[in-house]
Coordinates of C-alpha atoms and ligand atoms in Angstrom, one line a residue:
M1 CA 32.4 -19.8 -17.4
F2 CA 35.6 -19.6 -15.8
K3 CA 37.8 -20.7 -13.2
D4 CA 38.1 -18.8 -9.9
T5 CA 40.3 -20.8 -7.9
I6 CA 43.5 -22.0 -9.0
E7 CA 46.1 -24.6 -7.9
V8 CA 48.4 -23.7 -10.5
V9 CA 51.1 -20.9 -8.4
S10 CA 53.1 -19.8 -11.2
T11 CA 54.0 -21.4 -14.3
G12 CA 57.0 -19.2 -14.7
L13 CA 56.3 -18.9 -18.3
S14 CA 55.4 -16.0 -20.4
I15 CA 52.3 -15.5 -22.1
Y16 CA 54.4 -16.3 -25.3
E17 CA 55.6 -19.5 -24.2
L18 CA 52.2 -20.8 -22.6
V19 CA 50.6 -20.0 -26.0
N20 CA 53.1 -21.0 -28.2
K21 CA 54.9 -23.9 -26.5
S22 CA 53.1 -25.1 -23.4
R23 CA 50.1 -26.6 -24.1
P24 CA 49.6 -29.5 -26.0
S25 CA 46.1 -28.6 -26.7
L26 CA 47.1 -25.3 -28.2
Q27 CA 49.6 -26.7 -30.7
R28 CA 47.3 -29.4 -32.3
L29 CA 44.4 -26.5 -32.7
V30 CA 47.1 -24.6 -34.4
K31 CA 48.1 -27.2 -36.8
R32 CA 44.2 -27.6 -37.5
L33 CA 43.7 -24.5 -38.2
R34 CA 47.1 -23.9 -40.2
G35 CA 46.2 -27.2 -42.5
G36 CA 42.4 -25.7 -43.3
E37 CA 40.4 -28.7 -41.5
A38 CA 39.3 -26.6 -39.2
K39 CA 37.7 -22.7 -39.7
I40 CA 36.7 -20.6 -37.4
V41 CA 34.7 -17.1 -37.7
V42 CA 35.5 -14.7 -34.9
F43 CA 32.5 -11.8 -34.2
G44 CA 32.1 -9.2 -31.6
A45 CA 32.1 -5.5 -31.5
G46 CA 35.4 -3.3 -32.0
G47 CA 37.2 -3.4 -29.0
T48 CA 36.6 -6.4 -27.5
G49 CA 39.8 -8.6 -28.3
K50 CA 38.9 -10.5 -31.7
T51 CA 42.2 -9.5 -33.3
T52 CA 43.9 -10.2 -30.4
L53 CA 42.3 -13.5 -29.9
G54 CA 43.0 -14.3 -33.6
K55 CA 46.8 -13.7 -33.0
M56 CA 47.0 -16.4 -30.5
L57 CA 44.9 -18.8 -31.9
A58 CA 47.2 -18.2 -35.1
G59 CA 50.3 -19.3 -32.6
E60 CA 52.2 -15.8 -33.5
S61 CA 54.5 -15.0 -31.2
D62 CA 55.0 -11.6 -31.9
P63 CA 54.8 -8.8 -28.8
S64 CA 53.0 -6.7 -31.0
I65 CA 50.4 -8.8 -29.5
L66 CA 50.1 -6.1 -26.9
A67 CA 50.4 -3.1 -29.2
D68 CA 47.8 -0.5 -29.0
Y69 CA 44.5 -0.7 -30.2
E70 CA 43.9 -0.5 -33.9
E71 CA 40.6 -0.4 -35.4
S72 CA 40.5 -3.1 -38.0
R73 CA 38.6 -1.8 -40.8
T74 CA 38.6 -4.9 -43.2
T75 CA 38.0 -8.6 -42.4
E76 CA 41.1 -10.0 -41.5
K77 CA 42.5 -13.2 -42.0
F78 CA 45.3 -14.5 -40.6
N79 CA 47.8 -16.1 -43.3
F80 CA 49.6 -18.7 -41.9
K81 CA 53.0 -18.4 -44.2
R82 CA 51.9 -20.2 -47.6
E83 CA 49.3 -22.2 -45.8
Q84 CA 45.4 -21.1 -45.9
S85 CA 44.3 -19.3 -42.9
G86 CA 41.5 -20.9 -40.4
I87 CA 40.6 -17.9 -38.6
I88 CA 38.5 -15.4 -40.0
I89 CA 37.7 -12.2 -38.1
I90 CA 34.5 -10.3 -39.2
P91 CA 34.5 -6.4 -38.4
P92 CA 31.2 -5.0 -36.8
G93 CA 28.9 -4.2 -39.3
Q94 CA 29.1 -0.2 -39.4
G95 CA 28.3 2.2 -42.3
R96 CA 31.2 1.8 -44.7
R97 CA 31.9 -1.9 -43.6
D98 CA 28.3 -3.3 -44.4
D99 CA 29.5 -4.9 -47.3
E100 CA 31.7 -7.0 -45.7
W101 CA 29.3 -7.6 -42.6
L102 CA 26.6 -9.0 -45.3
A103 CA 29.0 -11.0 -47.4
A104 CA 30.0 -12.8 -44.2
F105 CA 26.3 -13.1 -43.1
R106 CA 26.0 -15.1 -46.4
Q107 CA 29.1 -17.3 -45.6
V108 CA 27.4 -18.5 -42.0
S109 CA 24.3 -19.1 -43.6
D110 CA 25.5 -21.0 -46.3
G111 CA 27.1 -23.2 -43.6
K112 CA 30.5 -22.0 -44.3
F113 CA 31.6 -22.0 -40.9
R114 CA 31.0 -24.9 -38.3
I115 CA 32.4 -23.0 -35.3
I116 CA 31.5 -19.6 -34.4
I117 CA 33.2 -17.6 -31.6
N118 CA 31.6 -14.3 -30.2
V119 CA 34.0 -12.0 -28.5
V120 CA 32.4 -9.9 -25.7
S121 CA 33.9 -7.9 -22.9
Y122 CA 31.1 -6.7 -20.4
G123 CA 31.2 -3.6 -21.9
Y124 CA 35.0 -2.7 -21.9
H125 CA 35.5 -2.0 -25.5
S126 CA 38.6 -0.1 -26.2
F127 CA 38.2 2.8 -28.1
R128 CA 40.2 4.4 -31.1
E129 CA 42.8 7.4 -30.5
I130 CA 41.0 9.4 -28.8
S131 CA 40.5 10.6 -24.7
Y132 CA 37.4 9.8 -23.2
V133 CA 36.4 13.6 -22.9
S134 CA 35.8 13.3 -26.9
D135 CA 33.6 10.3 -26.8
K136 CA 30.0 11.4 -27.5
L137 CA 28.8 10.0 -23.8
Y138 CA 30.6 12.1 -22.2
Q139 CA 29.4 15.1 -20.5
Q140 CA 31.5 18.0 -18.6
G141 CA 31.7 17.1 -15.0
M142 CA 31.4 14.0 -15.3
T143 CA 33.8 11.8 -13.2
V144 CA 36.0 8.8 -15.2
E145 CA 33.6 6.2 -12.6
E146 CA 30.7 7.8 -14.3
F147 CA 31.6 7.8 -17.6
V148 CA 32.8 4.2 -17.3
E149 CA 29.5 3.2 -16.2
I150 CA 27.6 4.9 -18.9
Y151 CA 29.8 4.0 -21.3
T152 CA 30.1 0.2 -20.5
E153 CA 26.4 0.0 -20.4
K154 CA 25.7 1.4 -23.6
C155 CA 28.4 -0.9 -24.9
R156 CA 26.7 -3.8 -23.3
Q157 CA 23.7 -2.9 -25.3
K158 CA 26.0 -3.2 -28.1
E159 CA 27.0 -6.6 -27.6
I160 CA 23.2 -7.6 -27.5
N161 CA 22.1 -6.1 -30.4
Q162 CA 24.9 -7.3 -32.2
L163 CA 24.5 -11.1 -30.9
K164 CA 20.5 -10.7 -32.1
E165 CA 21.9 -9.5 -35.7
I166 CA 24.1 -12.2 -36.1
S167 CA 21.5 -14.8 -34.5
T168 CA 19.5 -14.3 -38.1
P169 CA 22.4 -16.5 -40.1
I170 CA 23.0 -18.6 -37.4
K171 CA 19.8 -19.8 -37.1
M172 CA 19.8 -20.5 -40.8
S173 CA 23.1 -22.3 -41.1
K174 CA 23.4 -25.3 -43.1
A175 CA 26.4 -26.2 -40.9
V176 CA 25.6 -29.3 -39.1
P177 CA 26.2 -28.9 -36.1
T178 CA 27.0 -25.3 -35.6
L179 CA 29.1 -25.0 -32.4
M180 CA 29.3 -21.3 -30.6
L181 CA 31.6 -19.9 -28.2
T182 CA 30.9 -16.8 -26.1
L183 CA 33.9 -15.8 -25.0
V184 CA 33.7 -13.3 -22.8
S185 CA 37.2 -11.4 -22.6
K186 CA 39.1 -9.2 -20.1
Q187 CA 38.7 -10.5 -16.9
D188 CA 41.5 -8.8 -15.5
I189 CA 39.1 -5.9 -15.4
W190 CA 35.7 -7.1 -14.3
W191 CA 37.0 -10.0 -11.9
Q192 CA 35.5 -7.9 -8.9
D193 CA 31.8 -8.3 -10.2
R194 CA 32.1 -11.6 -11.7
D195 CA 28.9 -12.4 -10.2
V196 CA 27.3 -10.3 -11.8
V197 CA 29.2 -10.8 -14.9
T198 CA 28.0 -14.2 -15.1
K199 CA 24.5 -13.6 -14.4
H200 CA 24.6 -11.0 -17.2
Y201 CA 25.4 -12.9 -20.1
S202 CA 23.9 -16.6 -18.9
D203 CA 20.7 -15.5 -17.1
S204 CA 19.7 -12.5 -19.2
E205 CA 18.7 -11.1 -22.7
Y206 CA 21.9 -12.5 -24.4
N207 CA 21.0 -15.8 -23.3
N208 CA 17.6 -15.4 -24.4
T209 CA 18.9 -14.8 -27.6
I210 CA 20.9 -18.0 -27.5
Q211 CA 18.1 -20.0 -26.4
E212 CA 16.1 -18.7 -29.5
I213 CA 18.9 -19.9 -31.6
L214 CA 18.9 -23.3 -30.2
S215 CA 15.0 -23.9 -30.2
T216 CA 15.2 -22.7 -33.6
R217 CA 18.1 -25.3 -35.2
G218 CA 17.5 -28.0 -32.3
T219 CA 20.2 -30.0 -29.9
A220 CA 21.2 -31.9 -32.6
N221 CA 22.4 -29.2 -34.8
F222 CA 23.4 -26.1 -32.5
S223 CA 25.6 -25.8 -29.1
H224 CA 26.6 -23.1 -27.3
E225 CA 29.0 -22.8 -24.4
Y226 CA 30.5 -19.8 -22.4
V227 CA 33.9 -19.2 -21.9
S228 CA 36.2 -16.7 -20.6
T229 CA 39.5 -15.5 -19.8
S230 CA 41.7 -12.4 -20.1
L231 CA 43.4 -12.3 -23.3
I232 CA 46.2 -9.7 -21.8
I233 CA 46.3 -8.2 -18.1
N234 CA 46.4 -4.3 -19.0
G235 CA 43.3 -2.6 -17.0
F236 CA 41.0 -0.2 -18.9
T237 CA 42.4 2.8 -20.8
S238 CA 41.6 5.1 -23.1
G239 CA 42.9 5.7 -27.0
T240 CA 45.4 8.5 -25.6
G241 CA 46.2 6.1 -22.3
E242 CA 44.1 7.8 -19.5
P243 CA 43.6 5.0 -16.7
L244 CA 39.9 4.5 -16.6
K245 CA 39.6 1.5 -14.8
S246 CA 42.6 -0.1 -13.2
I247 CA 43.5 -4.1 -13.2
A248 CA 41.2 -6.0 -10.3
S249 CA 43.6 -6.3 -7.5
D250 CA 42.3 -10.1 -7.2
Y251 CA 43.3 -10.9 -10.5
S252 CA 46.2 -12.5 -11.4
Q253 CA 48.8 -14.2 -13.8
P254 CA 48.0 -17.7 -12.6
L255 CA 44.4 -17.0 -13.0
Q256 CA 44.9 -15.9 -16.5
F257 CA 46.9 -19.1 -17.5
A258 CA 44.4 -21.2 -15.9
N259 CA 41.7 -19.6 -17.9
L260 CA 43.1 -19.2 -21.2
A261 CA 43.8 -22.5 -21.2
E262 CA 40.4 -23.6 -20.4
V263 CA 39.6 -21.4 -23.6
F264 CA 42.1 -23.2 -25.8
K265 CA 41.0 -26.3 -24.6
K266 CA 37.4 -25.7 -25.1
I267 CA 38.2 -24.2 -29.0
D268 CA 40.4 -27.3 -29.8
E269 CA 37.2 -30.0 -28.5
F270 CA 35.2 -27.9 -31.5
C271 CA 37.8 -28.3 -33.8
Q272 CA 37.6 -32.3 -33.2
Ligands
GDP1 N1 42.8 -5.3 -20.2 C1 42.8 -6.0 -21.5 N2 42.7 -5.8 -22.6 C2 42.4 -6.6 -23.7 C3 42.2 -7.7 -23.6 N3 42.0 -8.4 -24.8 C4 42.3 -7.3 -25.4 N4 42.8 -6.2 -25.2 C5 43.2 -4.9 -25.7 O1 41.8 -4.5 -26.0 C6 41.9 -3.5 -27.5 C7 41.3 -4.2 -28.6 O2 41.6 -5.5 -28.8 P1 41.5 -6.1 -30.7 O3 42.1 -7.4 -30.2 O4 42.2 -5.0 -31.4 O5 39.7 -5.7 -30.4 P2 39.2 -6.0 -31.8 O6 39.1 -4.9 -32.2 O7 38.0 -6.8 -31.6 O8 39.8 -6.4 -32.4 C8 43.4 -3.9 -27.6 O9 44.1 -2.9 -26.9 C9 44.1 -5.2 -26.5 O10 45.1 -5.2 -26.1 C10 41.7 -8.4 -22.3 O11 41.7 -9.7 -21.9 N5 42.1 -7.5 -21.1
MG2 MG1 40.7 -5.8 -34.6

């Protein structure tokens, strides 16, 4: 799922340089997406990193990639100047956005997408604008740690429920084969718990749902892999900037680069 030893000492490159220039596989990938040859649909709960990933895949070098979290209210299509976009980000289906959610499901079952990325972040879902004490899970007297425990637990359940929802159209998809990646983002926040995180996704309810898709579609028509990285290294903060969990002390930028490169390599392979 991830690299936890690195030979790379330091690349001396900024993340933008890495993303935009240094990896041939990413260049090829961006080109294919721009040319409309490859189409990728990105699912995932709000605040897991979908838009950030989309920007990186679109080869955007804009530092606003690090900007504060803004909830994406509509489906995002990355428009590469004039050219057709190959990356479509589907906002989670809730209330007013249900129409788009259903439209996306229809497109998936119609086989419009061969490549599906589901973004999860071990429950560290960023939240909008508000302080953690305004969250409905907060109860008076809770410590930050207690809140984060309850909040992330609830979000992990949300990730599983959402996977179950998207598994329905994926099971029906006419795209042969359908290639699915689960991207576990935000390594910088959960790195010290990486054994637990690995188990949580690869040996539990999450993976059972993946296995159900696999047994419905068959190995010739569906394949799934796990990848993981930090898209940015920032720790976990509330919508008003309160620190909720700091960057893992054993995480580092070389680790991020090594893992990010693996993620791009895998997506590029899927686009072949
Ligand atoms: N610490 C950390 N923050 C991240 C990571 N990836 C994304 N974020 C932040 O999480 C927030 C939500 O990301 P966004 O891409 O908007 O999520 P979306 O709602 O799924 O589109 C933003 O503030 C990002 O900067 C990561 O790997 N680590
Ligand atoms: Mg978004």
